[in-house]
Structures are given as structure tokens and as C-alpha cells.
Short mmCIF file of N, CA and C in Angstrom, two decimals:
data_model
loop_
_atom_site.label_atom_id
_atom_site.label_comp_id
_atom_site.label_asym_id
_atom_site.label_seq_id
_atom_site.Cartn_x
_atom_site.Cartn_y
_atom_site.Cartn_z
N ASP A 1 1.25 -1.01 0.29
CA ASP A 1 -0.11 -0.35 -0.34
C ASP A 1 0.88 1.48 -0.25
N ARG A 2 0.21 2.04 -0.72
CA ARG A 2 1.54 3.38 -1.48
C ARG A 2 1.28 4.72 -0.08
N GLY A 3 -0.21 4.39 0.44
CA GLY A 3 -0.82 5.68 0.90
C GLY A 3 -0.01 6.02 2.69
N PRO A 4 0.34 4.51 2.90
CA PRO A 4 1.15 5.78 4.72
C PRO A 4 2.68 5.80 3.82
N ALA A 5 3.39 5.94 3.50
CA ALA A 5 5.14 5.54 2.59
C ALA A 5 4.91 7.18 2.25
N ARG A 6 3.64 7.29 1.15
CA ARG A 6 3.15 8.72 0.82
C ARG A 6 2.65 9.68 1.87
N VAL A 7 2.33 9.55 2.54
CA VAL A 7 1.84 10.43 4.19
C VAL A 7 3.15 10.73 4.63
N ALA A 8 3.53 9.95 4.85
CA ALA A 8 5.21 9.96 5.79
C ALA A 8 6.10 10.83 4.54
N LEU A 9 5.95 10.79 2.81
CA LEU A 9 6.97 12.13 2.30
C LEU A 9 6.55 13.24 1.60
N GLY A 10 5.04 13.68 2.74
CA GLY A 10 3.78 14.55 2.50
C GLY A 10 3.92 14.32 0.77
N VAL A 11 3.62 13.37 0.00
CA VAL A 11 3.09 13.91 -0.80
C VAL A 11 1.95 13.14 -1.32
N PRO A 12 1.21 13.41 -1.99
CA PRO A 12 -0.32 13.63 -2.40
C PRO A 12 -0.35 12.13 -3.09
N GLU A 13 -1.93 11.03 -2.21
CA GLU A 13 -1.59 9.72 -1.90
C GLU A 13 -2.14 8.99 -2.96
N THR A 14 -2.53 10.63 -4.23
CA THR A 14 -3.57 9.67 -5.83
C THR A 14 -1.67 10.37 -6.53
N GLY A 15 -2.09 9.93 -7.63
CA GLY A 15 -1.26 10.30 -9.14
C GLY A 15 -0.34 9.84 -8.89
N THR A 16 0.49 10.23 -10.16
CA THR A 16 1.94 9.45 -10.54
C THR A 16 3.46 10.13 -9.78
N VAL A 17 3.46 9.27 -9.44
CA VAL A 17 5.04 10.09 -8.16
C VAL A 17 6.14 9.76 -9.16
N ILE A 18 6.74 10.73 -8.88
CA ILE A 18 8.75 10.53 -9.52
C ILE A 18 9.23 10.39 -8.61
N GLY A 19 10.52 9.09 -7.64
CA GLY A 19 11.31 9.03 -6.77
C GLY A 19 12.61 9.74 -7.22
N TRP A 20 13.33 10.38 -6.62
CA TRP A 20 14.67 10.62 -7.03
C TRP A 20 15.55 10.39 -5.44
N VAL A 21 15.96 9.64 -4.96
CA VAL A 21 16.22 9.57 -3.53
C VAL A 21 18.68 9.69 -3.61
N GLY A 22 19.17 10.21 -2.57
CA GLY A 22 20.39 10.22 -3.06
C GLY A 22 21.25 11.54 -2.34
N ARG A 23 22.57 12.06 -2.62
CA ARG A 23 22.96 12.89 -1.75
C ARG A 23 23.11 13.92 -3.08
N VAL A 24 22.30 15.41 -2.27
CA VAL A 24 22.37 16.24 -3.06
C VAL A 24 23.59 16.91 -3.81
N SER A 25 23.85 16.56 -4.36
CA SER A 25 24.94 17.08 -5.24
C SER A 25 24.91 16.82 -6.74
N ALA A 26 25.78 17.93 -7.53
CA ALA A 26 25.64 17.78 -8.57
C ALA A 26 26.42 17.05 -9.82
N GLU A 27 27.38 16.56 -9.29
CA GLU A 27 27.21 14.74 -9.56
C GLU A 27 25.71 13.91 -9.76
N LYS A 28 24.98 13.82 -8.39
CA LYS A 28 24.10 13.52 -8.43
C LYS A 28 22.98 13.47 -9.90
N GLY A 29 22.95 14.72 -10.12
CA GLY A 29 22.21 15.03 -11.25
C GLY A 29 20.96 15.29 -10.76
N PRO A 30 20.51 16.20 -9.65
CA PRO A 30 18.84 16.61 -9.28
C PRO A 30 18.23 17.24 -10.47
N ASP A 31 19.14 18.34 -10.87
CA ASP A 31 19.33 19.29 -12.11
C ASP A 31 18.76 18.05 -13.60
N VAL A 32 18.56 17.52 -13.66
CA VAL A 32 18.42 16.17 -14.52
C VAL A 32 17.05 15.92 -14.63
N VAL A 33 17.27 15.36 -14.08
CA VAL A 33 15.53 14.82 -13.38
C VAL A 33 14.72 16.04 -13.91
N LEU A 34 14.72 17.17 -12.85
CA LEU A 34 14.24 18.82 -12.51
C LEU A 34 13.40 18.96 -14.02
N LYS A 35 14.63 19.02 -15.07
CA LYS A 35 14.58 19.36 -16.44
C LYS A 35 13.89 18.01 -17.00
N ALA A 36 13.72 17.28 -17.12
CA ALA A 36 13.27 15.88 -17.76
C ALA A 36 11.87 16.34 -17.01
N LEU A 37 11.48 16.43 -16.15
CA LEU A 37 9.80 16.71 -15.49
C LEU A 37 9.60 18.20 -15.75
N GLU A 38 10.09 18.84 -16.56
CA GLU A 38 9.20 19.78 -16.66
C GLU A 38 8.92 19.33 -18.79
N ALA A 39 9.35 18.44 -18.98
CA ALA A 39 8.47 17.74 -20.12
C ALA A 39 7.68 17.00 -20.45
N LEU A 40 7.40 17.06 -19.22
CA LEU A 40 6.50 15.72 -18.44
C LEU A 40 4.88 16.13 -18.82
N PRO A 41 3.55 15.63 -18.60
CA PRO A 41 2.61 15.87 -18.55
C PRO A 41 2.26 16.80 -16.32
N PRO A 42 1.52 17.21 -16.39
CA PRO A 42 1.37 18.21 -15.29
C PRO A 42 0.96 17.46 -14.26
N ASP A 43 0.16 16.12 -14.25
CA ASP A 43 -0.11 15.60 -13.13
C ASP A 43 0.79 14.47 -13.04
N ILE A 44 2.19 14.79 -13.43
CA ILE A 44 3.40 13.85 -12.69
C ILE A 44 4.18 14.34 -11.70
N MET A 45 4.45 14.43 -11.07
CA MET A 45 4.97 14.76 -9.86
C MET A 45 6.76 13.99 -9.14
N LEU A 46 7.45 14.73 -8.31
CA LEU A 46 8.36 14.32 -8.39
C LEU A 46 8.75 14.38 -6.64
N CYS A 47 9.33 13.43 -6.18
CA CYS A 47 9.69 13.44 -4.66
C CYS A 47 11.18 13.18 -4.79
N LEU A 48 11.88 14.38 -4.41
CA LEU A 48 13.31 14.30 -3.66
C LEU A 48 13.66 14.17 -2.93
N VAL A 49 14.60 13.04 -2.06
CA VAL A 49 15.08 12.54 -1.10
C VAL A 49 15.81 12.81 -0.42
N GLY A 50 16.73 13.88 -0.24
CA GLY A 50 17.98 13.78 0.27
C GLY A 50 18.33 15.09 0.90
N ASP A 51 19.73 14.87 0.59
CA ASP A 51 20.41 16.62 1.42
C ASP A 51 21.31 16.82 1.34
N GLY A 52 22.09 17.72 0.95
CA GLY A 52 22.91 17.96 0.32
C GLY A 52 23.36 19.37 -0.24
N PRO A 53 24.03 19.06 -1.19
CA PRO A 53 24.78 20.89 -0.42
C PRO A 53 24.47 21.67 -1.82
N GLU A 54 23.30 20.63 -2.69
CA GLU A 54 22.74 21.50 -3.98
C GLU A 54 21.24 21.61 -3.48
N LEU A 55 21.04 21.20 -2.72
CA LEU A 55 19.79 21.32 -2.33
C LEU A 55 18.81 22.52 -2.66
N GLY A 56 19.42 23.87 -2.06
CA GLY A 56 18.96 24.88 -2.29
C GLY A 56 19.25 25.80 -3.67
N ASN A 57 19.56 24.79 -4.49
CA ASN A 57 20.10 25.56 -5.87
C ASN A 57 18.94 24.39 -6.56
N VAL A 58 18.61 23.55 -6.49
CA VAL A 58 17.44 22.33 -6.86
C VAL A 58 16.16 22.62 -6.64
N ARG A 59 16.38 23.14 -5.19
CA ARG A 59 14.72 24.04 -4.97
C ARG A 59 14.54 25.07 -6.26
N ALA A 60 15.99 26.33 -6.04
CA ALA A 60 15.34 28.21 -6.80
C ALA A 60 15.04 26.80 -8.25
N LEU A 61 15.78 25.83 -8.88
CA LEU A 61 15.53 25.56 -9.48
C LEU A 61 13.77 24.97 -10.39
N ALA A 62 13.96 24.65 -9.29
CA ALA A 62 12.10 24.49 -9.83
C ALA A 62 11.02 25.07 -9.53
N SER A 63 11.66 26.29 -9.09
CA SER A 63 11.20 27.72 -8.56
C SER A 63 11.35 28.14 -10.59
N ALA A 64 12.39 28.00 -10.66
CA ALA A 64 11.93 29.21 -11.95
C ALA A 64 11.90 28.27 -12.85
N LEU A 65 11.65 26.67 -13.08
CA LEU A 65 10.49 26.36 -13.68
C LEU A 65 9.30 26.12 -14.21
N HIS A 66 9.07 26.68 -12.81
CA HIS A 66 7.71 26.61 -12.13
C HIS A 66 6.93 26.00 -11.57
N LEU A 67 8.39 24.65 -11.59
CA LEU A 67 7.70 23.28 -10.57
C LEU A 67 7.08 22.91 -9.24
N GLN A 68 7.13 24.17 -8.73
CA GLN A 68 7.04 24.02 -6.76
C GLN A 68 5.75 23.42 -6.89
N SER A 69 5.39 23.55 -7.96
CA SER A 69 3.35 22.66 -6.98
C SER A 69 3.70 21.42 -7.34
N ARG A 70 4.27 20.70 -8.18
CA ARG A 70 5.09 19.20 -8.52
C ARG A 70 6.64 18.50 -7.89
N VAL A 71 7.03 19.30 -7.12
CA VAL A 71 8.12 18.67 -6.59
C VAL A 71 8.08 19.32 -5.20
N PHE A 72 8.59 16.97 -4.25
CA PHE A 72 8.03 16.93 -3.12
C PHE A 72 9.74 17.13 -2.84
N SER A 73 10.05 17.80 -1.33
CA SER A 73 10.99 17.78 -0.65
C SER A 73 11.49 17.70 0.27
N PRO A 74 11.39 16.81 0.73
CA PRO A 74 11.40 16.05 2.82
C PRO A 74 12.78 16.21 3.32
N GLY A 75 13.60 16.43 2.23
CA GLY A 75 15.02 16.56 2.82
C GLY A 75 15.38 14.92 3.19
N ALA A 76 16.39 14.33 3.80
CA ALA A 76 16.63 13.54 4.83
C ALA A 76 16.31 13.26 5.65
N VAL A 77 15.91 11.69 5.03
CA VAL A 77 14.92 10.82 5.92
C VAL A 77 14.82 9.81 5.54
N MET A 78 14.78 8.93 7.48
CA MET A 78 15.85 7.58 8.13
C MET A 78 14.97 7.43 7.70
N GLY A 79 15.25 5.77 7.16
CA GLY A 79 15.15 4.94 6.54
C GLY A 79 14.20 4.28 5.64
N ALA A 80 14.34 5.83 4.30
CA ALA A 80 13.99 6.56 2.96
C ALA A 80 13.90 4.68 1.93
N SER A 81 14.99 3.71 2.45
CA SER A 81 13.94 2.48 1.37
C SER A 81 12.60 1.95 2.38
N GLU A 82 12.73 2.57 2.64
CA GLU A 82 10.70 1.16 3.58
C GLU A 82 9.88 2.45 2.91
N LEU A 83 10.41 3.93 2.30
CA LEU A 83 9.74 4.83 1.57
C LEU A 83 9.80 4.27 0.02
N PHE A 84 10.01 3.73 -0.60
CA PHE A 84 10.57 3.46 -2.21
C PHE A 84 9.23 3.44 -2.47
N ARG A 85 8.01 2.45 -1.91
CA ARG A 85 7.12 1.94 -2.38
C ARG A 85 6.22 2.91 -2.76
N ALA A 86 6.11 4.51 -1.96
CA ALA A 86 5.81 5.30 -2.12
C ALA A 86 5.85 5.77 -4.08
N PHE A 87 5.56 5.60 -4.55
CA PHE A 87 7.13 5.81 -5.79
C PHE A 87 6.48 4.95 -6.74
N ASP A 88 6.12 5.62 -8.25
CA ASP A 88 5.62 4.51 -9.27
C ASP A 88 6.45 4.14 -10.01
N LEU A 89 7.75 5.11 -10.12
CA LEU A 89 9.10 5.28 -10.77
C LEU A 89 10.12 5.74 -10.09
N LEU A 90 11.59 5.08 -9.85
CA LEU A 90 12.27 5.48 -9.43
C LEU A 90 13.64 6.22 -10.39
N VAL A 91 13.98 7.35 -10.30
CA VAL A 91 15.24 7.68 -11.48
C VAL A 91 16.44 8.08 -10.44
N LEU A 92 17.13 7.27 -11.25
CA LEU A 92 18.62 7.45 -10.60
C LEU A 92 19.54 8.37 -12.47
N SER A 93 20.00 9.47 -11.70
CA SER A 93 20.15 10.52 -13.11
C SER A 93 21.47 11.01 -12.21
N SER A 94 22.10 10.04 -11.67
CA SER A 94 24.01 10.63 -11.20
C SER A 94 24.62 10.33 -12.86
N ARG A 95 25.44 11.52 -12.68
CA ARG A 95 26.29 11.71 -13.64
C ARG A 95 27.69 11.09 -13.72
N THR A 96 28.47 9.76 -12.69
CA THR A 96 28.71 9.23 -12.45
C THR A 96 28.89 8.08 -12.09
N GLU A 97 27.93 7.45 -11.31
CA GLU A 97 27.75 6.56 -10.30
C GLU A 97 27.94 5.34 -11.42
N GLY A 98 28.43 4.04 -11.20
CA GLY A 98 27.87 3.18 -12.26
C GLY A 98 26.98 2.35 -11.35
N THR A 99 27.28 2.01 -9.50
CA THR A 99 26.56 1.00 -8.42
C THR A 99 25.81 2.21 -8.08
N PRO A 100 24.31 2.93 -8.60
CA PRO A 100 23.98 4.16 -6.87
C PRO A 100 23.16 3.27 -5.95
N MET A 101 23.91 3.54 -4.67
CA MET A 101 23.55 2.52 -3.24
C MET A 101 21.90 2.44 -3.49
N ALA A 102 21.47 4.15 -4.09
CA ALA A 102 19.71 4.12 -4.21
C ALA A 102 19.33 2.73 -4.79
N LEU A 103 19.65 2.18 -6.23
CA LEU A 103 19.72 1.35 -6.80
C LEU A 103 20.05 -0.47 -5.90
N VAL A 104 20.69 -0.55 -5.15
CA VAL A 104 21.43 -1.45 -4.41
C VAL A 104 20.39 -1.08 -3.39
N THR A 105 20.15 -0.81 -2.02
CA THR A 105 18.65 -0.37 -1.82
C THR A 105 17.55 -0.75 -2.15
N LEU A 106 16.99 -0.50 -3.63
CA LEU A 106 15.97 -0.96 -3.40
C LEU A 106 16.16 -2.37 -4.85
N ILE A 107 17.13 -2.55 -4.76
CA ILE A 107 17.13 -4.22 -4.82
C ILE A 107 16.70 -5.73 -3.78
N VAL A 108 18.16 -5.11 -2.84
CA VAL A 108 18.19 -5.60 -1.29
C VAL A 108 16.62 -5.72 -0.75
N GLY A 109 16.19 -4.16 -0.18
CA GLY A 109 15.01 -4.22 0.22
C GLY A 109 14.40 -5.04 -0.64
N GLY A 110 13.54 -4.84 -1.26
CA GLY A 110 12.90 -5.85 -1.92
C GLY A 110 12.65 -7.08 -2.20
N ILE A 111 14.27 -7.81 -1.99
CA ILE A 111 14.22 -9.05 -2.14
C ILE A 111 13.38 -9.20 -0.95
N ASN A 112 14.15 -8.78 -0.05
CA ASN A 112 14.03 -8.68 1.45
C ASN A 112 12.55 -9.07 2.25
N GLY A 113 12.05 -7.37 1.54
CA GLY A 113 10.71 -7.44 1.73
C GLY A 113 9.88 -8.75 1.67
N THR A 114 9.98 -9.22 -0.07
CA THR A 114 9.53 -9.73 -0.63
C THR A 114 9.85 -11.80 0.58
N LEU A 115 11.09 -12.22 0.26
CA LEU A 115 11.23 -13.54 1.79
C LEU A 115 11.26 -13.18 3.14
N ILE A 116 10.81 -11.82 3.80
CA ILE A 116 10.41 -11.94 4.54
C ILE A 116 9.72 -12.04 4.77
N GLY A 117 8.77 -10.91 4.67
CA GLY A 117 8.04 -10.56 4.76
C GLY A 117 6.23 -11.77 4.34
N ARG A 118 6.10 -12.14 3.29
CA ARG A 118 5.24 -12.89 1.99
C ARG A 118 6.17 -14.07 2.33
N LEU A 119 7.53 -15.06 3.06
CA LEU A 119 7.70 -16.09 2.53
C LEU A 119 8.11 -16.70 4.64
N GLY A 120 8.22 -15.83 4.93
CA GLY A 120 8.35 -16.29 6.65
C GLY A 120 9.61 -16.45 6.43
N LEU A 121 11.32 -16.51 6.10
CA LEU A 121 12.10 -16.71 6.37
C LEU A 121 12.98 -15.46 6.76
N ASN A 122 13.85 -16.79 7.55
CA ASN A 122 14.91 -15.14 8.76
C ASN A 122 15.66 -14.96 8.21
N SER A 123 15.73 -13.36 8.20
CA SER A 123 15.70 -11.75 8.27
C SER A 123 17.28 -11.98 7.97
N PHE A 124 17.87 -12.38 9.30
CA PHE A 124 19.74 -12.70 8.90
C PHE A 124 19.84 -13.75 7.70
N VAL A 125 19.36 -14.79 7.22
CA VAL A 125 19.32 -15.22 6.44
C VAL A 125 18.74 -14.72 5.25
N VAL A 126 18.24 -14.48 5.12
CA VAL A 126 17.97 -13.19 3.71
C VAL A 126 18.26 -13.08 3.84
N THR A 127 18.93 -11.97 4.09
CA THR A 127 20.07 -10.57 4.61
C THR A 127 21.02 -11.03 3.74
N LEU A 128 21.99 -11.60 4.71
CA LEU A 128 23.45 -12.07 4.29
C LEU A 128 22.96 -12.73 2.67
N GLY A 129 21.81 -13.70 2.26
CA GLY A 129 22.00 -14.62 0.79
C GLY A 129 21.57 -13.66 0.14
N THR A 130 20.59 -12.48 0.38
CA THR A 130 20.44 -11.10 -0.43
C THR A 130 22.17 -10.69 -0.94
N LEU A 131 22.88 -9.87 0.05
CA LEU A 131 23.62 -9.36 -0.17
C LEU A 131 25.07 -10.19 -1.18
N GLY A 132 25.28 -11.28 -0.57
CA GLY A 132 25.88 -12.86 -1.25
C GLY A 132 25.32 -12.51 -3.08
N ILE A 133 24.34 -12.42 -3.24
CA ILE A 133 23.79 -12.53 -4.40
C ILE A 133 24.53 -10.97 -5.53
N PHE A 134 24.28 -11.01 -4.97
CA PHE A 134 24.06 -9.40 -5.18
C PHE A 134 25.52 -9.37 -5.06
N ARG A 135 26.32 -9.31 -4.56
CA ARG A 135 27.93 -8.88 -4.56
C ARG A 135 28.53 -10.41 -5.80
N GLY A 136 27.78 -11.33 -5.72
CA GLY A 136 28.39 -12.19 -7.24
C GLY A 136 27.67 -11.74 -8.66
N ILE A 137 26.65 -10.80 -8.25
CA ILE A 137 25.91 -10.40 -9.45
C ILE A 137 27.63 -9.05 -9.95
N SER A 138 27.14 -8.81 -9.46
CA SER A 138 28.47 -7.34 -9.40
C SER A 138 29.63 -7.97 -9.99
N TYR A 139 30.30 -8.61 -9.06
CA TYR A 139 31.50 -8.99 -9.76
C TYR A 139 31.01 -10.03 -10.70
N LEU A 140 30.61 -10.52 -11.83
CA LEU A 140 30.20 -11.27 -12.73
C LEU A 140 29.81 -10.19 -14.13
N VAL A 141 29.23 -9.19 -13.46
CA VAL A 141 28.68 -7.91 -14.90
C VAL A 141 30.02 -7.22 -14.98
N THR A 142 30.82 -7.12 -13.70
CA THR A 142 31.86 -6.56 -13.79
C THR A 142 33.33 -6.49 -14.37
N ASN A 143 33.08 -8.22 -14.47
CA ASN A 143 33.98 -9.31 -14.68
C ASN A 143 35.05 -9.06 -13.81
N GLY A 144 34.33 -8.59 -12.39
CA GLY A 144 35.52 -8.76 -10.96
C GLY A 144 36.67 -7.72 -11.40
N THR A 145 36.61 -6.65 -12.30
CA THR A 145 37.20 -5.59 -11.99
C THR A 145 37.14 -4.68 -11.04
N THR A 146 35.23 -4.03 -10.67
CA THR A 146 35.83 -3.92 -9.36
C THR A 146 34.55 -3.79 -7.99
N ARG A 147 34.71 -3.48 -7.05
CA ARG A 147 33.37 -3.61 -5.73
C ARG A 147 32.61 -2.93 -5.98
N SER A 148 31.53 -3.50 -5.40
CA SER A 148 29.70 -2.79 -5.96
C SER A 148 29.59 -1.70 -4.55
N ILE A 149 30.05 -2.41 -3.80
CA ILE A 149 29.99 -1.64 -1.69
C ILE A 149 31.09 -3.11 -1.41
N ASP A 150 31.42 -2.75 0.28
CA ASP A 150 32.38 -2.99 0.55
C ASP A 150 31.75 -3.68 2.25
N THR A 151 31.91 -4.82 1.40
CA THR A 151 30.40 -5.60 2.42
C THR A 151 31.36 -6.62 3.16
N GLY A 152 32.15 -6.67 3.13
CA GLY A 152 33.14 -6.77 4.64
C GLY A 152 33.96 -8.82 3.56
N PRO A 153 34.88 -9.53 3.86
CA PRO A 153 35.30 -10.45 3.95
C PRO A 153 34.08 -11.51 3.40
N LEU A 154 33.32 -11.46 4.55
CA LEU A 154 32.73 -12.57 4.83
C LEU A 154 31.94 -13.46 3.63
N ILE A 155 30.95 -11.35 3.35
CA ILE A 155 29.73 -11.27 2.21
C ILE A 155 31.01 -11.37 0.44
N ASN A 156 31.34 -11.31 0.46
CA ASN A 156 33.32 -11.62 -0.37
C ASN A 156 32.97 -13.15 -0.70
N LYS A 157 32.95 -13.46 0.22
CA LYS A 157 33.90 -14.92 -0.48
C LYS A 157 32.47 -15.87 -1.01
N ILE A 158 30.68 -14.90 0.02
CA ILE A 158 29.70 -15.25 -0.36
C ILE A 158 29.91 -15.02 -2.10
N GLY A 159 29.72 -14.20 -2.64
CA GLY A 159 29.55 -13.87 -3.54
C GLY A 159 30.15 -14.91 -4.82
N ASP A 160 31.97 -14.50 -4.44
CA ASP A 160 31.88 -14.90 -5.20
C ASP A 160 32.65 -16.50 -5.33
N GLY A 161 31.71 -16.56 -4.41
CA GLY A 161 31.62 -19.17 -4.71
C GLY A 161 32.51 -18.74 -4.08
N ASN A 162 32.94 -18.60 -3.05
CA ASN A 162 34.28 -19.50 -2.40
C ASN A 162 34.52 -19.71 -0.95
N ILE A 163 33.17 -19.92 -0.41
CA ILE A 163 32.65 -20.55 1.36
C ILE A 163 32.91 -21.95 1.37
N GLY A 164 33.35 -21.94 3.21
CA GLY A 164 32.92 -23.59 3.05
C GLY A 164 34.53 -24.37 3.01
N PRO A 165 34.18 -26.26 2.58
CA PRO A 165 34.46 -26.84 1.45
C PRO A 165 33.69 -26.36 0.21
N ILE A 166 32.54 -25.55 -0.07
CA ILE A 166 32.79 -25.70 -1.66
C ILE A 166 33.42 -24.61 -2.51
N PRO A 167 33.95 -24.45 -3.54
CA PRO A 167 34.43 -23.68 -4.55
C PRO A 167 33.20 -23.01 -5.09
#
């Protein structure tokens, strides 16, 4: 149910809401999503979740583009990943990131929520497994050249498929 998440973020309970989550800085591209919103139908809204050095400039740009009635900016929100369900679409507009943490959080949170909430599996085991799988996929996609997140040696071993006596 989107209702409680939308109320927590201060966005209307009905309508299409695009979500943007991150540190509000130039390299994250919040201006890119604002300029894109300008070209979209007027009933589509944007919720910018985060704080950072460019927040004032982003709010000024929203005003200059006459988008203030369509842009909601609650600032930094504790447990923001729990509120992703408020969004119809999550935008990643970063100019520099290969694996944005918002995407990682969305994937891990969505998988964990399904396995724990719907199937009743142990939360520790599910989280450990999800991080291991994500780590392994990142390793495969990047051909082993990058590490997406510093998950620690145990998770790295699981993600690389090297734990215990099983290679």
C-alpha cells in the first residue's frame, strides 16, 4: 500500500510520483530530473529525498521552472528505503555512478521484503544471502574489476562462490 509511505514523504496519495533518492550534489544530477519533469505532463510529480550542498540550488531551479507545485523535497529521511513504495518510478540521474546505492537499496530491500514478509524466512539469513547474491552478480557484470560495496570478507567470499569446503 502506497498510502502510508506517501503520507510520510508529504506527497499526495493519488497521482503518479517519480522518486529520486540520494545526496543532493551536482554529480548526482538532480537538475537533470527536474529538467525532464518540465517536459512531462503536469499531473506527474517528483519527490526528491535527500540532503546535500545543492539542495538550495535544486529548489531554486524547481521554482525557476515553475515546478514547485509538482516537486516535493522532504530532505533527508531516516529509513528512506522503507518508503520506496510511495514511488511509481525511481529515477537514477547520476552523472558518475556505475552502481548507485539507491538502486542497491531498492533491490536488496525489495527482495528481503518479499522473502521475509511473504514467505516468513529468517531475516538474517535472507539479508546475508541477498547481499551475497548481489555481490556475486556485481562481480560477474564487471568481470571482477570493481567492487560495488564494501561488504566485508565473509560476504565477498559468498559472492565469489568461495565459502567453506564448497568452491
